[in-house]
Structures are given as C-alpha cells and as structure tokens.
Short mmCIF file of C-alpha atoms in Angstrom, two decimals:
data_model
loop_
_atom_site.label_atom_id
_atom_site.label_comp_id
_atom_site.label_asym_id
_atom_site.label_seq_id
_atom_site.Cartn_x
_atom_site.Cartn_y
_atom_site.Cartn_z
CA UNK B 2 0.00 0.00 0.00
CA UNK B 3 0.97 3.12 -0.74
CA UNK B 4 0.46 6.09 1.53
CA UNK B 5 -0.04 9.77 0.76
CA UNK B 6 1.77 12.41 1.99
CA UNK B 7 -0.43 13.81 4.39
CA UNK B 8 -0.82 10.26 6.12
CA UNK B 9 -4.40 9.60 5.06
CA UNK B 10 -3.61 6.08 3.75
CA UNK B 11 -4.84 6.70 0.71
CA UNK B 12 -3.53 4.82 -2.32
CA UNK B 13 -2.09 6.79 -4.88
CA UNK B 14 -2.67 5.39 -8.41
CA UNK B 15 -0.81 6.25 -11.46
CA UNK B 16 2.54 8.41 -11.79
CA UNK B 17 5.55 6.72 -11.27
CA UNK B 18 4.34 5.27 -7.77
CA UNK B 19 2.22 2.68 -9.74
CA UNK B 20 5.96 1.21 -10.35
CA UNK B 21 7.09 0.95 -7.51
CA UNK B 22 3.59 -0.61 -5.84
CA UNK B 23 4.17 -3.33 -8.44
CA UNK B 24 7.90 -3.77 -7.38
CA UNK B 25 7.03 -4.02 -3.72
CA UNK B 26 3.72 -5.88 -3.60
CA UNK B 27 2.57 -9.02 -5.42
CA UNK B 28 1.40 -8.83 -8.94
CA UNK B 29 -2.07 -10.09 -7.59
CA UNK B 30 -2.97 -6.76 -6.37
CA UNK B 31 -3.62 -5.59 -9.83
CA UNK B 32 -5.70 -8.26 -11.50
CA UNK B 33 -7.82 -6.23 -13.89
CA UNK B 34 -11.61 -6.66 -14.07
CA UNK B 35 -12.67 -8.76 -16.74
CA UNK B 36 -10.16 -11.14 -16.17
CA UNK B 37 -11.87 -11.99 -13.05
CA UNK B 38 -15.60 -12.34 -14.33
CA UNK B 39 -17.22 -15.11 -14.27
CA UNK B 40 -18.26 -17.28 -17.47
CA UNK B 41 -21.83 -16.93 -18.78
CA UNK B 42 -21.50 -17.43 -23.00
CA UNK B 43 -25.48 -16.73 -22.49
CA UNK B 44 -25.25 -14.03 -20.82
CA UNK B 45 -27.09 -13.28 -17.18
CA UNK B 46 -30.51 -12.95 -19.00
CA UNK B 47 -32.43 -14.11 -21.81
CA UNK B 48 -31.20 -13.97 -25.42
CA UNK B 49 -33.34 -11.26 -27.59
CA UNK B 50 -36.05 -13.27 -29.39
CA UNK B 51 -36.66 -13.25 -32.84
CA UNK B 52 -36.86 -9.82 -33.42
CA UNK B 53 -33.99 -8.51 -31.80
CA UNK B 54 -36.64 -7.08 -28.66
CA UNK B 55 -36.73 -8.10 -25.27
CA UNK B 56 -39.64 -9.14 -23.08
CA UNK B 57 -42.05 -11.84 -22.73
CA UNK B 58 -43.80 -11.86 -26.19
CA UNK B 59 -40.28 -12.86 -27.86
CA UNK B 60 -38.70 -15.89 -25.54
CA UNK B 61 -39.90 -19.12 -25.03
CA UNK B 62 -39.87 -18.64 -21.25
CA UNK B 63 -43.90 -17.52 -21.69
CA UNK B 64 -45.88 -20.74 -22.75
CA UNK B 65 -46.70 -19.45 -26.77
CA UNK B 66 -50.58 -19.70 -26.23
CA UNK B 67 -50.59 -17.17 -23.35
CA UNK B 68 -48.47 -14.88 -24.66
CA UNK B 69 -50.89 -12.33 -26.28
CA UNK B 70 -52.78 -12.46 -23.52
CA UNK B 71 -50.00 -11.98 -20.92
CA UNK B 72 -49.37 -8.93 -22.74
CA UNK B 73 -52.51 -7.19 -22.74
CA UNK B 74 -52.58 -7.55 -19.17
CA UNK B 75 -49.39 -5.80 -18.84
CA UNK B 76 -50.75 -3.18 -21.04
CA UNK B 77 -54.14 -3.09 -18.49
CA UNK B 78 -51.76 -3.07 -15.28
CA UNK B 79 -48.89 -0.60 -16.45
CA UNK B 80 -46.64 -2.48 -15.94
CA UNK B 81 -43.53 -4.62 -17.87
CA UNK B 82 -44.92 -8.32 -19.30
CA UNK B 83 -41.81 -10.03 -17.65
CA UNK B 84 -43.31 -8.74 -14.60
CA UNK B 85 -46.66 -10.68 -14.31
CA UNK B 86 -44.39 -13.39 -15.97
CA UNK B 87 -42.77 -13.87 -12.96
CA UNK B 88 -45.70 -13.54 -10.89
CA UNK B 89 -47.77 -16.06 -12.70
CA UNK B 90 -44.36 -18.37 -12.55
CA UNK B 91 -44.34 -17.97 -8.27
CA UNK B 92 -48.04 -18.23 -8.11
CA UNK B 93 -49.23 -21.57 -9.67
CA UNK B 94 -45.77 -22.74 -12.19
CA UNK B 95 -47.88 -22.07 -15.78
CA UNK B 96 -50.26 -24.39 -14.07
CA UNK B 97 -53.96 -23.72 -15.02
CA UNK B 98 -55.54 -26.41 -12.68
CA UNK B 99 -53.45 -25.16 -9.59
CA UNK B 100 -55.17 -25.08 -6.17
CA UNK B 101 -53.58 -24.15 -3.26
CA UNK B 102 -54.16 -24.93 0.39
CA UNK B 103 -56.06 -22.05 1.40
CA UNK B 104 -58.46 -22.19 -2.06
CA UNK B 105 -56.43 -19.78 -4.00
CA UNK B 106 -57.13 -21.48 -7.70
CA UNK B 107 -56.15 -20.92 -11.32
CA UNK B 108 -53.09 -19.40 -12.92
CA UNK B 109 -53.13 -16.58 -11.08
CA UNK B 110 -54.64 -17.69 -7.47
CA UNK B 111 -56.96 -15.29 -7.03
CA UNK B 112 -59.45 -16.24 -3.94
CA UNK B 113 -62.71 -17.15 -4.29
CA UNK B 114 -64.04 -13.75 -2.75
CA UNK B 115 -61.52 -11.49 -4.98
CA UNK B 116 -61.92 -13.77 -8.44
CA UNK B 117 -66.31 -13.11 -7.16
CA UNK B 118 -65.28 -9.53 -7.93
CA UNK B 119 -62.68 -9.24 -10.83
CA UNK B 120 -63.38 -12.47 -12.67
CA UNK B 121 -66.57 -11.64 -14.73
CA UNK B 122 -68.25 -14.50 -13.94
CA UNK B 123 -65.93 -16.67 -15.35
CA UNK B 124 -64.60 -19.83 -14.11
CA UNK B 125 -61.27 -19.10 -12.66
CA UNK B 126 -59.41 -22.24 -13.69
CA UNK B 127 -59.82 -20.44 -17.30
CA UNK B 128 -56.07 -19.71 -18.27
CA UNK B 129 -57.62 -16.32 -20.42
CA UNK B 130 -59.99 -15.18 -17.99
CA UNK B 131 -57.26 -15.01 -15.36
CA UNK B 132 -54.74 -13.38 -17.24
CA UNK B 133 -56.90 -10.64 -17.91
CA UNK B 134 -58.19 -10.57 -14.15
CA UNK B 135 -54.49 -10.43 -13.10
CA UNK B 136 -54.13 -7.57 -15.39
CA UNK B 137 -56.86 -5.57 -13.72
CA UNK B 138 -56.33 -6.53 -10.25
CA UNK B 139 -52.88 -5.04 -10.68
CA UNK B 140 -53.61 -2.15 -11.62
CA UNK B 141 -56.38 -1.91 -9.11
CA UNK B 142 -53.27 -2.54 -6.55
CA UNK B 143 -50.94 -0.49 -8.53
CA UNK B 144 -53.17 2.99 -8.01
CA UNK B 145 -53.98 1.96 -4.13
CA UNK B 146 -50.31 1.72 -3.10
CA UNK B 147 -48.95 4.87 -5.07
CA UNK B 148 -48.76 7.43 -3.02
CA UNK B 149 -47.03 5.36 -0.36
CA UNK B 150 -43.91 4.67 -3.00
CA UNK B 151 -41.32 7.24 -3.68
CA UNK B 152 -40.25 5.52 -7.12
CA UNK B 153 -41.02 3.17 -9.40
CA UNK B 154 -39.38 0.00 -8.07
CA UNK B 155 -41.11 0.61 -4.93
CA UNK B 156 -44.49 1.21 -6.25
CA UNK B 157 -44.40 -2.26 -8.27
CA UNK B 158 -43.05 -4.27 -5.11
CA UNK B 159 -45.73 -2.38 -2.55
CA UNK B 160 -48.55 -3.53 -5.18
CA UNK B 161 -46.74 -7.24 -5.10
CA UNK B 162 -46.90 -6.66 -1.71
CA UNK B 163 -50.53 -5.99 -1.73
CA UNK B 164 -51.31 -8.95 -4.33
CA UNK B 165 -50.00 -11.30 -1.70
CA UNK B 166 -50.87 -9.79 1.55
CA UNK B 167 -53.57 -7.84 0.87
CA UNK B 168 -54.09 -3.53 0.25
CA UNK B 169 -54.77 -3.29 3.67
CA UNK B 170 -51.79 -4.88 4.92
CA UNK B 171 -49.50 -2.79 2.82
CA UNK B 172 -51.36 0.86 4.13
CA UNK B 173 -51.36 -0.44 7.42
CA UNK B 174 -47.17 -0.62 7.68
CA UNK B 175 -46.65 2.16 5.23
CA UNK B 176 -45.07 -0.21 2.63
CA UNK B 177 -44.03 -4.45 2.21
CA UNK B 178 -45.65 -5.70 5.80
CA UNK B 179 -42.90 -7.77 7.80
CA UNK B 180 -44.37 -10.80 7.02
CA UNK B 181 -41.36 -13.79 5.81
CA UNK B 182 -43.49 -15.04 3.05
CA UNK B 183 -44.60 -11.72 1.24
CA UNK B 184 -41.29 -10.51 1.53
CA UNK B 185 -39.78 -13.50 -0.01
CA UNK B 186 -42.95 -13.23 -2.85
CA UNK B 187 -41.48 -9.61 -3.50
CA UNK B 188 -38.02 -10.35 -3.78
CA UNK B 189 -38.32 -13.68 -6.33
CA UNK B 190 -40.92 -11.85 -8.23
CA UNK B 191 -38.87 -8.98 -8.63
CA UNK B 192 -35.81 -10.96 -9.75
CA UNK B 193 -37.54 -13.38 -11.76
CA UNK B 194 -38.76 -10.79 -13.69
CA UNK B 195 -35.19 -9.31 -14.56
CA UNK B 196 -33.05 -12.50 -14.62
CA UNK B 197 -35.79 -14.99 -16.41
CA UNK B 198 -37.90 -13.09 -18.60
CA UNK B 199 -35.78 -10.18 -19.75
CA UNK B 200 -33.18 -10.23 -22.55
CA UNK B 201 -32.11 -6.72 -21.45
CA UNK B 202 -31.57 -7.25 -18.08
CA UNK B 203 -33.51 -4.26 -17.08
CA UNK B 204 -35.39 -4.81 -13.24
CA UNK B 205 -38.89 -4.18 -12.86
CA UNK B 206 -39.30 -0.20 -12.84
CA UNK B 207 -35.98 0.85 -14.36
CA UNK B 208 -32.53 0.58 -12.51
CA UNK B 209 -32.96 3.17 -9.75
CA UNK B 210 -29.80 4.69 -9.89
CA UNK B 211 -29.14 4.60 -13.94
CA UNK B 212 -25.64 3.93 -14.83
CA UNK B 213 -24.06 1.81 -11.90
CA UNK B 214 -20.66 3.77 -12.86
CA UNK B 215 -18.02 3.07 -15.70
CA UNK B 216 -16.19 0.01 -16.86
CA UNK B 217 -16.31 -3.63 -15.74
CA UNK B 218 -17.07 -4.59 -12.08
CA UNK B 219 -15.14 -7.73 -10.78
CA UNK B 220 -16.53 -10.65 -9.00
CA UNK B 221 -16.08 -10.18 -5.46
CA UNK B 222 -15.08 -13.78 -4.79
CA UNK B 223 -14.13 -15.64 -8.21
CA UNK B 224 -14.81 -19.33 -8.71
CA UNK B 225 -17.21 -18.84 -5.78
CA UNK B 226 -21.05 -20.51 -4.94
CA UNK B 227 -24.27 -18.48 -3.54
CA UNK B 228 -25.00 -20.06 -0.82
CA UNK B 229 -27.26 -17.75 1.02
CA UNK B 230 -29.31 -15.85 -1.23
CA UNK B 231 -30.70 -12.22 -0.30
CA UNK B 232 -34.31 -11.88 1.62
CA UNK B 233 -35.61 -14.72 4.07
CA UNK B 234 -34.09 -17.64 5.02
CA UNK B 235 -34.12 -20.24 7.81
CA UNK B 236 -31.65 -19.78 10.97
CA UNK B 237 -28.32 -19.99 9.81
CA UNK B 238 -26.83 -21.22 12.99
CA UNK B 239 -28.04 -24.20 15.32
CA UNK B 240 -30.28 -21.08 17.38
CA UNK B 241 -31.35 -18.01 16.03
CA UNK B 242 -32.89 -17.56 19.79
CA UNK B 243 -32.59 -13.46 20.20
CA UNK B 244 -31.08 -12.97 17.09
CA UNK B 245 -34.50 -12.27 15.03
CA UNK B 246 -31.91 -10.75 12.35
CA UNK B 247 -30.45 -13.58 11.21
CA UNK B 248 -33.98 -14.73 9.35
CA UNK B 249 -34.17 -11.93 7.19
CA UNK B 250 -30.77 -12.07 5.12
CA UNK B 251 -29.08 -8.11 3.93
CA UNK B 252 -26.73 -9.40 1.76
CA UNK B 253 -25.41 -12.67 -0.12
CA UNK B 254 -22.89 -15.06 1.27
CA UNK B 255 -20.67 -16.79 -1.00
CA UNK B 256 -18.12 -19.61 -0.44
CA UNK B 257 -15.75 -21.71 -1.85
CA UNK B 258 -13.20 -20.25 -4.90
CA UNK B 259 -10.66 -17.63 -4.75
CA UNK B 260 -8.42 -17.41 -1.81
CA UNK B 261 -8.96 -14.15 -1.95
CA UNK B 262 -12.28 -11.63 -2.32
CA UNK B 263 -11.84 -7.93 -4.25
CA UNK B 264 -13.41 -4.85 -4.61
CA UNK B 265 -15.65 -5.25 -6.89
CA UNK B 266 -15.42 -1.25 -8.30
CA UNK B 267 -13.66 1.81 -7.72
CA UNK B 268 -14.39 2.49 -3.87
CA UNK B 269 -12.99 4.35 -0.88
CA UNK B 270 -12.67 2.20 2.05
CA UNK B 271 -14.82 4.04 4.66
CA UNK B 272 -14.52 1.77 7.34
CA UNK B 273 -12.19 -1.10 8.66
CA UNK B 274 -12.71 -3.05 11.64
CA UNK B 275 -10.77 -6.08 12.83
CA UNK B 276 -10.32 -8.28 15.80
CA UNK B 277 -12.32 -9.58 18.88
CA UNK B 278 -11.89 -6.07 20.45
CA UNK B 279 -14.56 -4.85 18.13
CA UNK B 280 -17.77 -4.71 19.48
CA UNK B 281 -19.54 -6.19 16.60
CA UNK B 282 -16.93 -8.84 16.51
CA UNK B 283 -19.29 -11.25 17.41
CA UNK B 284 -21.99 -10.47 14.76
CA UNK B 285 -19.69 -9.26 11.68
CA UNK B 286 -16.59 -10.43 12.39
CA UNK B 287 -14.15 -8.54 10.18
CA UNK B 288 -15.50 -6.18 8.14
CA UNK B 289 -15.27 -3.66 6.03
CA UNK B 290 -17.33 -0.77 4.52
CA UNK B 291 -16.99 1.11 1.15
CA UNK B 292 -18.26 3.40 -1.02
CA UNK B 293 -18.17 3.44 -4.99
CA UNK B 294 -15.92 6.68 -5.69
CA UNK B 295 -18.43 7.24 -8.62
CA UNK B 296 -21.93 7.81 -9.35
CA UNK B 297 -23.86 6.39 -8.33
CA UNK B 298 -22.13 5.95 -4.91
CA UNK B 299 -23.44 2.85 -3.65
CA UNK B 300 -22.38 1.51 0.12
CA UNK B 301 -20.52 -2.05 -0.32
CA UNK B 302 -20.17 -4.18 3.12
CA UNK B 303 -17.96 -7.60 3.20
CA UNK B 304 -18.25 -9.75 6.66
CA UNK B 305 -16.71 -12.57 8.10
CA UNK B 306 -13.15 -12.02 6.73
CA UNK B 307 -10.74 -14.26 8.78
CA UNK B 308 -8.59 -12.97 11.45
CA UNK B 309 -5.34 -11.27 10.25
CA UNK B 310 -6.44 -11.42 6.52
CA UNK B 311 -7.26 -7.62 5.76
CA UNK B 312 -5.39 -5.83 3.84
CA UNK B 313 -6.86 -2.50 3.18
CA UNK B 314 -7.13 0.56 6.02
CA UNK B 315 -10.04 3.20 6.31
CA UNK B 316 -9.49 5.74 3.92
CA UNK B 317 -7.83 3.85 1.17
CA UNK B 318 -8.91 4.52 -2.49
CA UNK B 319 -9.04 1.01 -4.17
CA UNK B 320 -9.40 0.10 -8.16
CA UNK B 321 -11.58 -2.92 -9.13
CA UNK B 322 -9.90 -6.15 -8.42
CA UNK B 323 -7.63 -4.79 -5.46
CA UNK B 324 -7.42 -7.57 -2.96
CA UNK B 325 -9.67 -6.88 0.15
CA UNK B 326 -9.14 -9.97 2.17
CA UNK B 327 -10.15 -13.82 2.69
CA UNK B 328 -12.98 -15.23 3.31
CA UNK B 329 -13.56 -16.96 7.07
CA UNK B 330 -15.74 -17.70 9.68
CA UNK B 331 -15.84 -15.25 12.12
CA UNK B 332 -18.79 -13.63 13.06
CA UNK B 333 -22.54 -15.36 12.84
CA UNK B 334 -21.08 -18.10 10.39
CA UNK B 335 -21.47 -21.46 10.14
CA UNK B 336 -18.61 -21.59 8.08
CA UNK B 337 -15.86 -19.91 5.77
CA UNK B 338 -17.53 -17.65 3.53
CA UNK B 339 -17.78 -13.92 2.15
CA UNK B 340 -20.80 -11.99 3.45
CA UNK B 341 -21.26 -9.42 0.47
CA UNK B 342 -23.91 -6.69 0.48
CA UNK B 343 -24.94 -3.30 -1.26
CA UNK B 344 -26.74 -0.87 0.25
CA UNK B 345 -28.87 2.55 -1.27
CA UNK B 346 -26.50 5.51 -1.51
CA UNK B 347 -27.74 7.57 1.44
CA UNK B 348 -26.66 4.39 3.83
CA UNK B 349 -24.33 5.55 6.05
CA UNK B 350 -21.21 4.06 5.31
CA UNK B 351 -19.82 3.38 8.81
CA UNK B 352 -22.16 0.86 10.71
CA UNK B 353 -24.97 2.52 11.84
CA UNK B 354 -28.31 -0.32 12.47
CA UNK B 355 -31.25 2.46 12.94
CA UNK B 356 -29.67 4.36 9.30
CA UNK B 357 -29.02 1.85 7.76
CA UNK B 358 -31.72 -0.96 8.19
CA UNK B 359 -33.74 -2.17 5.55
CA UNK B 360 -31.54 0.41 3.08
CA UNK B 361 -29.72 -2.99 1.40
CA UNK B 362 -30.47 -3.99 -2.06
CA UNK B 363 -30.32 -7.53 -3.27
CA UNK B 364 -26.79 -7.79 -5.16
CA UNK B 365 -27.66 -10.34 -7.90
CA UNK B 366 -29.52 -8.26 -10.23
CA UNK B 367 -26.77 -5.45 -9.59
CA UNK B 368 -23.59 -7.76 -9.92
CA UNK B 369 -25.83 -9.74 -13.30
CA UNK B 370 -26.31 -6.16 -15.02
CA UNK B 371 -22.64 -6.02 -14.77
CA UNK B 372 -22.12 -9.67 -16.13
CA UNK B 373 -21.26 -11.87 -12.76
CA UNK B 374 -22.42 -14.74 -12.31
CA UNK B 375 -22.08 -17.25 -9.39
CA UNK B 376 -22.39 -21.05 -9.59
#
C-alpha cells in the first residue's frame, strides 16, 4: 500500500508510484476486471427473441398460447410483461388447474371472494380469464399503493406486496408488511422478472440509480457458490434464539473459490474493523465498509473475513480487483464464507443499524447487469 503524503492512507494510483507498488507488492494486487468475471457465453438474461426485442412476447420462457394475452394484461396493469411473468411463474408454475391450500385457484390464485369480484363471472381455472383478471387486479393494486412509494421500483413491489398480503396490509405498515413469506414473494418476483424473462436485463421499474458507474465490475469472490441468497431464510446457525436478524438475510454469502475476495469497483474504504476487540466482533466479524468513488455511490459491506487477513485501512482509495481480504468464519457463520452486500447511496457508510436498516439492495440483479455470475 501506498500512503499519501499527508498520512491519510490513501492509495495513490498512477505516476511513477504505480511502479514501484508493483515492485514491492505481489502482482495479484492488480488483477484487472474482466479477467476476473465469471463465465456466462449466455449471458445473465435471456437472449433477444426473434426480433432482436426483449420481453415476454419474444422468448420461449412464456408458454406461446398465453403470450398475447400476458401482454394485454401488462398493457391493463402498467406495468412490464416479464413482470406478471414472474408472478404467474411464483403463483401456480404455468399451471392452469393449480389449487392451493387455502383455495387460492387458477393461474393466477386469485381467492374465491376477490376472483367473485374481478373475474366476470368466469370460471377461474380459465387460463384467459385469469390473465386478464391479473391484469386488472394489478392495476387496481398499482393505483392503491402509489402514493405510499417514492419511485417506481417501490411502487411495483408495494402492489406485489398488496397482491400477496392484501391492500390493507401494505397501508397499514406504510409499505411491504414484515411478514417472511410476502417478503420473499417480492423479492423472487422482482428478480424473476429481470433475470428470467428479460433479454435486457432491465429490473422491474428501471434501474434506480441509472448507470451503476463506468467500466467492468469484478466478481467479489471468483470461482465462488451463492450459498445464502438475499431476503428470508431459515436460521443460519443451530439457534437463532434473540437474534430475530439472522432470518431476514441483507446481503449474499458466497463460499468456496478464490483465496482471496476484491473490490468489486472503484471504492474508498470508509470503514475497517478487525479483531475480537470490536464490538460487533461477534456479529460481523471482520468487516469492512466502502463506497463506490463514482456515481452512483453505492455503500458495499464484506463480513466474516478471517482474522489477520485484511489488507486494506479506512481511507484507502481502491481500483476494481484490489485484494480486500479472505474469506472466514468469524462472526454469525457457520462456516468460511464472504458476506457481500450493497446498500442505497444515502446508507451511512460506517455501521450505523437504525440508518441503515432495511436500506440494502439484493446484489444479484446489480452484480448480473454487470455480467457476474455465481455457480
């Protein structure tokens, strides 16, 4: 590492010091992006279909017969095809006949009471008639939970919300209730919809923050597996026992792969903590905070880094692909692993639980816009 002058600890890139980094530290340090993404030849969504255009109506992900339909009921709703794609795909699988526990029936389980009012006096286990319900329902939900949302995203995921929970539900807590299974309905939807029925990659209401900054990103953690997807899961640990936050998960975890995980863009390490003498030792481990150096400035955390492994100080500048440290167990873990998470730009980005709660964003459509894959 090489310090500044005025003792910040920030690393100075380019000029002649660039030489003499590369002289004194390993040649590792400087892996460049793309040479550490991961392989997709498909790419992280669908191909374009046969007319060079993305959504539903052109990929074979949408059985062929309810494709016209599918999209007049986006048209109805306002909102994207691949969206009530996905839904249809987490409601009943494509599957007409589908009946769930509670009575929900038909392609797009609508309850007997709710299909009494937007069916038509259909019969619900019609593919058609449901579609076209679905459309209207949505956009029913869509107008309800507007003026709680303060952007798109948030107004398709509170009408989700609503779909699964109910309207009242969603005006009662201001937004997604904190129930386990609507806000695991949200999140799948909402990725389902980018990753499987969009060739362009583009999330459900438009990437929030545009641009997510220039050139490549590198994977944090090449060669690595997901393990712990983003959202709700069960208790990580033999007792979750007054640790409620372990169910609902603010990040990924990957393990397994590179010795080694990176920066995965230009940030400015804002934070560094290491060792038992830490008092979030215990529930982070090591960690460290960043933030991306460029628009649009999102707040990066990696956890669980083993003991001694760090190799970055608060205040460094680091390029994409600078070593950041190894993966371990430290922390809430159950074993060695990378804890990886992105948070909105106005997170704070020191830890700070009553800012920063429930500001994280799920990485995978982020780090899949930038072509990363995991296996």
């Amino acid at each position: 590492m090489v310090e500044n002058p005025g003792g910040t600890g920030k690393i100075l890139l380019g000029t002649g010091m660039v030489l003499l980094l590369v002289l004194m530290t390993p040649v590792l340090l400087f892996m460049g992006g793309s040479e550490r993404q991961a392989a997709d030849p498909l790419g992280p969504c669908l191909p374009p279909g046969e007319n060079g255009t993305h959504g539903t109506d052109t990929t074979s992900s949408v059985p062929e017969q309810y494709r016209e339909a599918l999209d007049k009921a986006a048209r109805t709703a306002g909102l994207p095809a691949s969206l009530l794609a996905a839904q249809i795909k987490q409601e009943s699988g494509w599957n007409p006949r589908a009946v769930s526990p509670v009575g929900a029936k038909g392609l797009a389980q609508f309850m007997p009471q709710t299909w009494a009012e937007y069916g038509n006096g259909k019969d619900p286990f019609d593919p058609f008639a449901a579609l076209d319900a679905q459309g209207r329902y949505m956009k029913y939900l869509v107008d309800v939970v507007s003026a709680l949302a303060t952007s798109e995203t948030q107004k398709i995921e509170f009408a989700l919300a609503a779909y699964n929970a109910g309207p009242g539900n969603v005006q009662t807590y201001g937004g997604i209730p904190p129930f386990s299974e609507t806000r695991d309905y949200v999140t799948k939807i909402m990725e389902s919809s980018q990753v499987d029925y969009s060739s362009s990659c583009e999330p459900p209401g438009g990437f929030e923050f545009g641009d997510l900054g220039p050139g490549d990103w590198v994977n944090p953690l090449p060669g690595s597996r997901l393990t712990s997807p983003f959202g709700t899961r069960p208790c990580p640990l033999s007792s979750c026992a007054g640790r409620p936050f372990l169910l609902y998960h603010e990040g990924i975890d990957l393990a397994g792969g590179d010795e080694m995980f990176y920066a995965p863009t230009d940030m400015e390490i804002t934070y560094v903590s290491a060792g038992a003498s830490d008092r979030l030792y215990g529930v982070y481990g090591n960690y460290i905070f960043a933030k991306q150096t460029q628009a649009p400035y999102l707040v990066f955390e990696f956890h669980e880094a083993r003991d001694n492994s760090l190799l970055v100080e608060t205040g460094d500048i680091v390029r994409a692909g600078t070593p950041l440290g190894a993966p371990g167990a430290t922390g809430n873990s159950s074993g060695v692993h990378l804890h990886f998470q992105i948070n909105r730009p106005d997170t704070t980005s020191i830890y700070a639980p009553a800012v920063n709660n429930g500001k994280s964003l799920d990485p995978m459509p982020y780090l899949r816009e930038k072509g990363i894959s995991f296996q």
